[in-house]
XYZ file of C-alpha atoms in Angstrom:
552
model
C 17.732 -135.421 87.638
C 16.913 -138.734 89.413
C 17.130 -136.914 92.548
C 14.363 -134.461 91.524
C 12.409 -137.681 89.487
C 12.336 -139.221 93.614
C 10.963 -136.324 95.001
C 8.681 -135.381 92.915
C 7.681 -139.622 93.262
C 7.324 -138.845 97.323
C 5.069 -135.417 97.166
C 2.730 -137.222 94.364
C 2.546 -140.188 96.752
C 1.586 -138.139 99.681
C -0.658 -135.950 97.951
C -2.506 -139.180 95.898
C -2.999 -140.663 99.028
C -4.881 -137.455 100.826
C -7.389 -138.092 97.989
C -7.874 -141.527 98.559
C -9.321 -140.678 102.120
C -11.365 -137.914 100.988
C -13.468 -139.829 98.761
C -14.467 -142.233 101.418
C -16.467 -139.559 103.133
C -19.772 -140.778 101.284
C -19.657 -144.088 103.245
C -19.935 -141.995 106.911
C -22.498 -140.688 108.566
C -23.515 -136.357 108.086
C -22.368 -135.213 111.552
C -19.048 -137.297 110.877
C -18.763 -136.375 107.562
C -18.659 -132.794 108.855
C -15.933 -133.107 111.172
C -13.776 -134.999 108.421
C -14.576 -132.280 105.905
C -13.180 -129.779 107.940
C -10.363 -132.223 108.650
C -9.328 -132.925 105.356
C -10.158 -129.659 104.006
C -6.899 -128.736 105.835
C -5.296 -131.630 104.867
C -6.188 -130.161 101.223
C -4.579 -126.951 102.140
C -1.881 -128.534 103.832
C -1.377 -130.596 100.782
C -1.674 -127.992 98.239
C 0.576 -126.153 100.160
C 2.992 -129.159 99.652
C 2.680 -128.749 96.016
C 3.581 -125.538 95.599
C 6.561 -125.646 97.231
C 7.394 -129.327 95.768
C 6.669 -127.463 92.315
C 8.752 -124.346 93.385
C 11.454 -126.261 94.900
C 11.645 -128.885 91.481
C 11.556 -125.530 89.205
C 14.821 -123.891 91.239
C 16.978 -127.173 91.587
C 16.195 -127.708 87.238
C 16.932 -124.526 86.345
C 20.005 -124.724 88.683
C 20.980 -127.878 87.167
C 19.823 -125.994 83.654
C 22.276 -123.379 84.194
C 25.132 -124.960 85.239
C 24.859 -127.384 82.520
C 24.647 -124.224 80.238
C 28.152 -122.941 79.253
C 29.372 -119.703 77.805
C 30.605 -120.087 74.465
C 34.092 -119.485 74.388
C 35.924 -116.180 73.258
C 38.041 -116.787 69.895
C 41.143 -114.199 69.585
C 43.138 -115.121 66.389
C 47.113 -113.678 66.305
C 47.978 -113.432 62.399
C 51.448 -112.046 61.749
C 52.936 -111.334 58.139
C 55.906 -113.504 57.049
C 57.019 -115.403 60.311
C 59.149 -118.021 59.695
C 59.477 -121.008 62.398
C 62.685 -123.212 60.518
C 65.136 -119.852 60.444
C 64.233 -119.043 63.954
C 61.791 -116.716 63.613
C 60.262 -117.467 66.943
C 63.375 -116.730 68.452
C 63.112 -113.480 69.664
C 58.797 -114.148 71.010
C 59.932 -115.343 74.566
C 56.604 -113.914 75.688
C 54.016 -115.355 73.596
C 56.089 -118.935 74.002
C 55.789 -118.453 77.738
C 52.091 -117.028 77.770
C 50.687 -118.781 74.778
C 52.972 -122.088 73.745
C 53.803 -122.637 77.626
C 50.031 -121.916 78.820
C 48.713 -124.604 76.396
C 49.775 -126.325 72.566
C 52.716 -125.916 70.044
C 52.302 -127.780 67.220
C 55.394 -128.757 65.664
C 54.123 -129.503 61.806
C 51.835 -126.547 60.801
C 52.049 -125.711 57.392
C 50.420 -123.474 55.226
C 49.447 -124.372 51.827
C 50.616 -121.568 49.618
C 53.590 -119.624 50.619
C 51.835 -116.528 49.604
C 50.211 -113.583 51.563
C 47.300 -112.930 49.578
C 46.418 -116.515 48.787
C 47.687 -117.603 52.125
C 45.570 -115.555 54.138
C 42.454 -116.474 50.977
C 43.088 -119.694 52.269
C 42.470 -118.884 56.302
C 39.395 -117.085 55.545
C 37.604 -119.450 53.567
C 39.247 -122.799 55.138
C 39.861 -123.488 51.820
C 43.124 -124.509 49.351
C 43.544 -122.355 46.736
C 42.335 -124.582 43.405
C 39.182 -123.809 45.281
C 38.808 -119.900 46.694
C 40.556 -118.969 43.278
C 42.898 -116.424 44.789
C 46.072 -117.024 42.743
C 48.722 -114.358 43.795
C 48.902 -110.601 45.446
C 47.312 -108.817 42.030
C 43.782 -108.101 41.360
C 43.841 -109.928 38.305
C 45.393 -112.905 40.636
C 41.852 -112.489 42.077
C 43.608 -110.898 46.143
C 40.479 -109.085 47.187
C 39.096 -108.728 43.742
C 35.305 -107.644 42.977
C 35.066 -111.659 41.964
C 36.198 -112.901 45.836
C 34.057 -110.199 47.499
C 31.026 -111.897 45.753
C 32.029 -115.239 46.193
C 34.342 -115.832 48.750
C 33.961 -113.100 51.762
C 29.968 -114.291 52.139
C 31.372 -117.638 53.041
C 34.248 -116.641 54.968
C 34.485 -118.187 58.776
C 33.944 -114.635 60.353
C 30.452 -114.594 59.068
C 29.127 -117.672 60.635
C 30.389 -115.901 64.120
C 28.745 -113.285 63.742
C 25.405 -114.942 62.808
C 26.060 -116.572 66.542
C 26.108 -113.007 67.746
C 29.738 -113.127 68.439
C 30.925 -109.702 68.523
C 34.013 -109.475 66.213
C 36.549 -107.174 65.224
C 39.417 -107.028 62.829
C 42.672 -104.754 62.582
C 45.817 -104.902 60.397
C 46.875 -105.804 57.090
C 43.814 -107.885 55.300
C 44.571 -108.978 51.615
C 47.352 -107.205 49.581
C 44.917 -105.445 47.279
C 41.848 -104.348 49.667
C 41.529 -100.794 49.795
C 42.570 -99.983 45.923
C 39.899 -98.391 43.714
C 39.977 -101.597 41.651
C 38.507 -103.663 45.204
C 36.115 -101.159 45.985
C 38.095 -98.963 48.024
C 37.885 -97.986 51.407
C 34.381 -98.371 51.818
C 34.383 -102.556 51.035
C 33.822 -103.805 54.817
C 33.487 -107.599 54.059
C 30.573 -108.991 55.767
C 30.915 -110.707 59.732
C 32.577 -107.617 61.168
C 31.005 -105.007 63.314
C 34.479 -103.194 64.030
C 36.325 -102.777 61.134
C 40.385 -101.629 61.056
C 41.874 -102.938 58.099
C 45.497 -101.912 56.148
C 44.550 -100.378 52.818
C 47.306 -102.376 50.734
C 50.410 -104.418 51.812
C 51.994 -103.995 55.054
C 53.656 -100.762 56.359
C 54.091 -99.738 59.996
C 53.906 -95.694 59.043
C 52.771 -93.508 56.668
C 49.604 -95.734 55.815
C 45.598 -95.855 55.254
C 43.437 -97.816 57.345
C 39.700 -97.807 56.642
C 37.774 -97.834 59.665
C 34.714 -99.211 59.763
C 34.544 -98.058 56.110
C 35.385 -94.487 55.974
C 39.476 -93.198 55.245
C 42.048 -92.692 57.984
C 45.038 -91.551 57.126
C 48.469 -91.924 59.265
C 51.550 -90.266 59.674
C 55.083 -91.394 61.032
C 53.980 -90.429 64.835
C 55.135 -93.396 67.135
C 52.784 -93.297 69.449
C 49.991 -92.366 67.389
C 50.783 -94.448 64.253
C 52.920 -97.399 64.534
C 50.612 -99.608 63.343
C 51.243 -102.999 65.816
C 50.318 -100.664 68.498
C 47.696 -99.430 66.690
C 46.330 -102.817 66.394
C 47.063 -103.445 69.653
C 45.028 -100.429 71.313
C 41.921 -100.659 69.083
C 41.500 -104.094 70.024
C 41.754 -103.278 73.749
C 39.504 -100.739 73.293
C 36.758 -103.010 71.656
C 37.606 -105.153 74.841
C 36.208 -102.279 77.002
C 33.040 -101.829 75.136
C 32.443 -105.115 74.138
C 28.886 -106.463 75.706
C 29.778 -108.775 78.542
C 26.406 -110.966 77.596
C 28.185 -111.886 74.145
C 31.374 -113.822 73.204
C 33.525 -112.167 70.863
C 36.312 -112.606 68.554
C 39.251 -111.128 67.373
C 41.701 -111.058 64.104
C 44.710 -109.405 65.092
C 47.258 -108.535 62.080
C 50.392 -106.654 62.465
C 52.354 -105.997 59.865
C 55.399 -107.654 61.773
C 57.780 -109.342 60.965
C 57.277 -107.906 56.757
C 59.165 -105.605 55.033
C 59.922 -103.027 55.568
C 60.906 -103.937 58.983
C 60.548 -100.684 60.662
C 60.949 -101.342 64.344
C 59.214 -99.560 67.141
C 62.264 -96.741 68.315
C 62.644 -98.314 71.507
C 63.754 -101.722 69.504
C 65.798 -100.595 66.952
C 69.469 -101.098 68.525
C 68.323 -104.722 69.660
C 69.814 -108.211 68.335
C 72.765 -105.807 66.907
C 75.198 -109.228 66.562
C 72.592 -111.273 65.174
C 72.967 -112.730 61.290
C 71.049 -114.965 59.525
C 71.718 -118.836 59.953
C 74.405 -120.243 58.290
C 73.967 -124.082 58.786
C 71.181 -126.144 56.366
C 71.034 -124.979 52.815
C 71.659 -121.446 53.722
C 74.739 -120.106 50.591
C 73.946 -123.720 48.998
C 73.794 -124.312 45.279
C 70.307 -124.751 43.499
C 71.272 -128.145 41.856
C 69.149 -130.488 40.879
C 66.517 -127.895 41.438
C 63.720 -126.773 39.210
C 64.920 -123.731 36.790
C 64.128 -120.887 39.359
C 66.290 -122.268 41.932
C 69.456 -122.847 39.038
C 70.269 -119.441 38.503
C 71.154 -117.583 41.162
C 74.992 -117.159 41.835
C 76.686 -119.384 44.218
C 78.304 -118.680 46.347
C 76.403 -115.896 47.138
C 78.152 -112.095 46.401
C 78.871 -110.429 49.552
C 76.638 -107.965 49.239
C 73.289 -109.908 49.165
C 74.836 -111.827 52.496
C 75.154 -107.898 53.968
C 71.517 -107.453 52.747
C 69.645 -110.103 53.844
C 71.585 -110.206 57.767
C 70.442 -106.567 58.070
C 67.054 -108.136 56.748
C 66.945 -111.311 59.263
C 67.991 -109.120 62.304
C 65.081 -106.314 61.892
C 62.514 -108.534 61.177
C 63.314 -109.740 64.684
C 63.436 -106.090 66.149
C 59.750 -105.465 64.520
C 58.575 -109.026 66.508
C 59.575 -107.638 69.824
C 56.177 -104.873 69.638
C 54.017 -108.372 68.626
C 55.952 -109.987 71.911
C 54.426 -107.016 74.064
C 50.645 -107.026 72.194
C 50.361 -110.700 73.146
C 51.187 -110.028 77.060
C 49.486 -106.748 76.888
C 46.150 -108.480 75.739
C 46.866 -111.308 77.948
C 46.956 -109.089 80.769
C 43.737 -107.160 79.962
C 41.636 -110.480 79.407
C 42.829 -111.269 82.703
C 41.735 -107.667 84.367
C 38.145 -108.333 82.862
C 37.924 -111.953 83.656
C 37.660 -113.495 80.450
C 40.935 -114.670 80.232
C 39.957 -118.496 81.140
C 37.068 -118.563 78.502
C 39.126 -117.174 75.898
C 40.700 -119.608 73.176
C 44.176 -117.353 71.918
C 45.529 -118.635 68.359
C 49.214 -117.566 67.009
C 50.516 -118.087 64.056
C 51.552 -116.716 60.479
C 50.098 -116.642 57.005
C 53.775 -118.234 55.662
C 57.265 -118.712 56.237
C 60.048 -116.920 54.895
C 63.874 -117.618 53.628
C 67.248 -115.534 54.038
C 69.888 -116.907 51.758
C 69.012 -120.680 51.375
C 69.727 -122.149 48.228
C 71.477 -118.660 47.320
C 67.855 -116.851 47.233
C 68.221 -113.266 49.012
C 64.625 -112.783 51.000
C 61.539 -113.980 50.094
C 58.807 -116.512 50.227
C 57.255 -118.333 47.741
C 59.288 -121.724 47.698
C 58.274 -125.276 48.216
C 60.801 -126.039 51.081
C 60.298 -126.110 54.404
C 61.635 -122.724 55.696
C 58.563 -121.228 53.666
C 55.682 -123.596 53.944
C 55.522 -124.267 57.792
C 54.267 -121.818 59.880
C 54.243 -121.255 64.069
C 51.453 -122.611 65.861
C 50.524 -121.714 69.093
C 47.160 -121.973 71.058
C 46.023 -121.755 74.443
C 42.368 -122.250 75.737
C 39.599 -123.817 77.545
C 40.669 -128.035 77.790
C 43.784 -127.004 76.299
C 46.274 -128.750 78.926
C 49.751 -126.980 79.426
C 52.641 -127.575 77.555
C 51.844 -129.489 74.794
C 54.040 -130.314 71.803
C 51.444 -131.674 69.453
C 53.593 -133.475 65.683
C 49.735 -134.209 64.056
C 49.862 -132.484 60.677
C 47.951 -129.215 60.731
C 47.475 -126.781 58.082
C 46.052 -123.092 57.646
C 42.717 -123.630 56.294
C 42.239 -126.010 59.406
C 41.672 -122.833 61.294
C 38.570 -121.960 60.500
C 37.250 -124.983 61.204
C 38.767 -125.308 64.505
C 37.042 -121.536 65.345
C 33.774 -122.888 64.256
C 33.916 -126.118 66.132
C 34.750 -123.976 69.395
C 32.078 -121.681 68.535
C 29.542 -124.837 68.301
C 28.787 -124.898 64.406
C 27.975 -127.808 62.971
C 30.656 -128.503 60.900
C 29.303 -130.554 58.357
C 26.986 -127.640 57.015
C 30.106 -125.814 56.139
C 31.576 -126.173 53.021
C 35.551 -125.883 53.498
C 38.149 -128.361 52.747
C 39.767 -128.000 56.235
C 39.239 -129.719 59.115
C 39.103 -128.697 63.014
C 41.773 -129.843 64.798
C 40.180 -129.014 68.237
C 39.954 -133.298 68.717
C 44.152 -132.934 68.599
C 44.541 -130.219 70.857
C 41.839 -131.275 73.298
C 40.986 -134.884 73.312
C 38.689 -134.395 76.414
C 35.940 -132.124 73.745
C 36.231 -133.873 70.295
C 37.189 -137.530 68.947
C 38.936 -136.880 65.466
C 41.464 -137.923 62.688
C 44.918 -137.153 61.813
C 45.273 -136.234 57.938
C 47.461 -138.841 56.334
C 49.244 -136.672 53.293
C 48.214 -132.683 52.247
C 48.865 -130.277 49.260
C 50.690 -127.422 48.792
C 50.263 -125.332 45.547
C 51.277 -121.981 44.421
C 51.059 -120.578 41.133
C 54.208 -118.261 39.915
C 54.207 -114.818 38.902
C 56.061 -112.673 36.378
C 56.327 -110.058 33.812
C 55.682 -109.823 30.217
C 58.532 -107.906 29.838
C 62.718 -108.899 30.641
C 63.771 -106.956 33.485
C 66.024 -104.031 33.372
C 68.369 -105.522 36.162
C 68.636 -108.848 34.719
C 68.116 -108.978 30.608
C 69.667 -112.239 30.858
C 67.363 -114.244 32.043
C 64.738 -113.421 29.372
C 60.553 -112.230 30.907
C 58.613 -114.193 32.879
C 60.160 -113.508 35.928
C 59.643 -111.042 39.254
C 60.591 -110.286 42.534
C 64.450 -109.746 40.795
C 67.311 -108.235 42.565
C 70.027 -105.935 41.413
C 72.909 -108.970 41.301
C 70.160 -110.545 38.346
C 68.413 -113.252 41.355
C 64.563 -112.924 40.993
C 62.542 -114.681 43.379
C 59.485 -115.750 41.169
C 58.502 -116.843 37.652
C 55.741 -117.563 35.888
C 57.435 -121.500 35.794
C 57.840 -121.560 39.578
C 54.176 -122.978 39.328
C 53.630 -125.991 41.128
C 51.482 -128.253 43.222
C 53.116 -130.999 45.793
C 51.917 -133.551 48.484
C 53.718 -133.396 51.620
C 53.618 -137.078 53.875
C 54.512 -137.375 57.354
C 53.108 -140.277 58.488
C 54.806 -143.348 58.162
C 57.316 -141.609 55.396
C 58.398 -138.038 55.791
C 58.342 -137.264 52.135
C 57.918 -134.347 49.855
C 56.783 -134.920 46.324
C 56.159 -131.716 43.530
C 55.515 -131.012 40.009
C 55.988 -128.059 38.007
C 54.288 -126.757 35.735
C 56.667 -125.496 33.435
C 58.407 -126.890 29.958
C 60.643 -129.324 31.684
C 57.648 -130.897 33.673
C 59.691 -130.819 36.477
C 59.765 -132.880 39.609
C 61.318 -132.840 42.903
C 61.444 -135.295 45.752
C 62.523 -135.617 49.070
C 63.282 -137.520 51.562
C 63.233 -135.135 54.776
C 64.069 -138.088 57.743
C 67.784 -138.609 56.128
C 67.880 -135.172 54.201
C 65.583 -132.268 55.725
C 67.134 -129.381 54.287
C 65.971 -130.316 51.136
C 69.309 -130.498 49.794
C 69.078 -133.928 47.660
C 66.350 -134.306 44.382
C 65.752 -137.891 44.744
C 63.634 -138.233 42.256
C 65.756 -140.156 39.513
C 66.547 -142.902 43.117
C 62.979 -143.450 44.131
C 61.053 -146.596 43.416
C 58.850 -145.856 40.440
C 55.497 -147.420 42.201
C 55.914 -144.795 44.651
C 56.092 -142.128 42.013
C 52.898 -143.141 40.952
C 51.157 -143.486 44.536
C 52.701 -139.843 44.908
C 51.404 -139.064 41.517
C 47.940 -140.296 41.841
C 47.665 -138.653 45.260
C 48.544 -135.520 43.734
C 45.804 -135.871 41.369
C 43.522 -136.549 43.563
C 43.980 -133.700 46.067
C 44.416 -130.775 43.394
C 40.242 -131.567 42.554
C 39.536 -132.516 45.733
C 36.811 -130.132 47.632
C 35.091 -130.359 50.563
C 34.917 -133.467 52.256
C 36.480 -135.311 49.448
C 39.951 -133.555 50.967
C 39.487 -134.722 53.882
C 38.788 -137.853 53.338
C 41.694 -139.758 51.705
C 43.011 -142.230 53.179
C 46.531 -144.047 53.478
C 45.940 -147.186 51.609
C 43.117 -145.412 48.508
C 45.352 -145.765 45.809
């Protein structure tokens, strides 16, 4: 700009100065005045001349400058897969996406999510909110997963929806929320507002024989690989959006397979893979629940030998099902290469939960406090992103829709979500910002009003139970903790339940979880622990972000 400010400086010079000999024509005489009149009449045309090509020349090199100052908002494509685990290894068998993702830009080595629970989980990613706040307590309807009372008050809000007001171009396909699709949600017609192509899983997650509603209207699917399997599915609609996209928008993309969930149905040309591969055996894995909360003390220990049988068969297809998510992330890799986007195009990974195969003597599930089913894989790649980053800042799941709004340009503090973007972390170069000093986790427990047929025992109030009379939930597995890793890597949680149960832990000298220190602790950090506990299950909006070390 000072460049165009100097010659703009010069031309007004030369032209001011033309006009300063012109009007001292009246002090000549006629027959002179003449001659100089035609003389500077070309000077005027000479001059004016100037000027419009001064003016011309100063409107190119500005809008030149304009333009080049003017980026392209960035592409968003978000990779959302259903029950990854990162502690038991579940990124084991994703030597693609590690390579064209992790490799290509960030792994962050302490995501979490803060409900080990699909429905609330993926609540929680939506809204960028924890789940005290977006209401979404379990995978029911009356648990509020995609109820009539969250498509009032929760999808308008949802991060897709400021996108689209930006005129990104968006499109969803996979599994959604555990409930969307029944008659009780609104059935297939519900398309929740921000998405212009719509391919959502009617119910939980299947990779045949399913319903998708697209773009609001029933589609029904056989057991036809090619046709049906619905990774692939996901993975051709979105390349076909891709194609008709319009090149003068950016777009995003929510990509959902149904991988790695039960019931880990593998594509055919995976299903003899990984055939020597059992679940880990080192950690808590076949370890008692003591000192545990009451969920965790019943199951049988050692573990009978044909839950081990069940849940190896378990661990090793859940990693053949992962080898069709591999090929969608180098298969859309490859195509936002072929159209030239790839470079503009910010590429998340990651999964609503994590999952467990025999710790602590529990089968297969989620829903647990510990560590193999509240951290999550986190992988992005993108525009500043450098390569091969291993990032240990604390990140969580309702920090992504933050981070897709700062990329996108929002202005973050009209948005009302109690996450926060952790674009400043991945790419210092775009965005000063904080690391978060302690988080919450909180689930709340289901169960049934009746005992279970399988396991009388153990009296109602429990779910998720298992022929050998080990249930997985319970209305007292309720509970609410605050996870630390700066400056003390520690885990504190209460229950919810009759004994008003609390366990803590101490994951630099014990992180398997195997120890309940809470009867060894100093008291005064109970009560820190307590208070901060407190304070983050009311905490919304920027009152969750904000807490601080040293505030109580």
């Amino acid at each position: 700009m000072r460049l165009i400010n100097n010659i703009i400086s010069e031309r007004k010079g030369s032209v001011c100065a033309a006009v300063r000999h012109s009007n001292r024509l009246d002090s000549v005489s006629p027959d002179r005045q003449t001659d100089r009149l035609r003389v500077w009449s070309a000077v005027g045309l000479m001059a004016s001349a100037r000027v419009v090509s001064t003016c011309l020349f100063v409107a190119l090199l500005t809008c030149t400058l304009r333009c080049s100052q003017c980026v392209k908002l960035s592409n968003i494509i978000l990779i959302l897969t259903d029950d990854q685990d990162v502690e038991m290894g579940g990124m084991t068998p994703m030597k693609k996406t590690k390579a064209l993702i992790g490799d290509a830009g960030v792994t962050f080595s302490n995501a979490f999510t803060v409900t080990p629970l699909c429905c609330p989980s993926r609540s929680s990613i939506l809204t960028g909110k924890y789940p005290h706040n977006h209401l979404v307590r379990n995978n029911s309807i009356s648990g509020n997963c995609s109820s009539t009372t969250w498509q009032k008050e929760a999808e308008p809000f949802a991060f897709p929806v400021y996108l689209n007001k930006l005129r990104y171009q968006t499109f969803y396909g996979g599994k959604y929320l555990n409930q969307y699709g029944s008659k009780d949600a609104g059935g297939v017609g519900h398309v929740p507002p921000g998405w212009d192509q719509w391919h959502a899983l009617v119910g939980n997650s299947k990779y045949y024989n399913y319903t998708l509603s697209a773009n609001g209207k029933e589609e029904k699917h056989g057991d036809n690989y090619e046709k049906d399997y619905l990774t692939d599915l996901v993975l051709n609609r979105s390349l076909h959006f891709l194609e008709e996209r319009s090149p003068s928008h950016p777009f995003f993309m929510m990509l959902c397979p149904p991988s790695p969930h039960s019931p880990w149905t593998a594509a055919p040309h995976y299903q003899q893979t990984f055939s020597d591969v059992k679940a880990p055996r080192n950690g808590s894995f076949n370890m008692p629940g003591k000192g545990k909360h009451w969920l965790l003390r019943q199951p049988a220990n050692p573990m009978p030998n044909s839950s081990v049988e069940y849940l190896d068969n378990a661990y090793r297809r859940r990693w053949q099902t992962l080898l069709s998510v591999d090929d969608m992330v180098e298969q859309l890799i490859n195509k936002l290469d072929s159209i030239k986007e790839l470079s503009n195009t910010y590429i998340f990974y990651t999964s609503d939960h994590g999952y467990h195969t025999g710790q602590f003597s529990l089968p297969i599930d989620k829903r647990q406090l510990y560590e193999f089913d509240i951290r999550i894989p986190l992988l992005v790649r993108g525009p500043g992103i450098k390569p091969k980053l291993t990032l240990q800042s604390p990140v969580l799941n309702i920090d992504l829709s933050m981070t897709i709004l700062d990329i996108a340009g929002v202005n973050l503090s009209t948005v009302n979500m109690d996450g926060q973007s952790f674009l400043p972390q991945m790419a210092p170069s775009l965005r000063n910002g904080t690391e978060r000093p302690f988080f919450l986790v909180e689930y709340t427990g289901e169960g049934h009003s009746s005992e279970d047929p399988s396991c009388p025992k153990l009296g109602p109030g429990l779910a998720e139970c298992f022929p050998d009379c080990v249930c997985e939930d319970a209305f007292n597995n309720t509970y609410a903790c605050v996870r630390t890793l700066k400056d003390a890597n520690l885990q504190y949680c209460e229950f919810a339940d009759n004994e008003s149960f609390v366990e803590v832990y101490n994951l630099t000298s014990d992180p398997h979880q195997l120890e309940n220190i809470v009867k060894k602790v100093d008291p005064a950090l109970l009560q820190i622990m307590n208070q901060r506990l407190i304070k983050l299950e009311s905490c919304t909006g920027d009152s969750c972000r904000n807490l601080h070390e040293h505030s109580f």
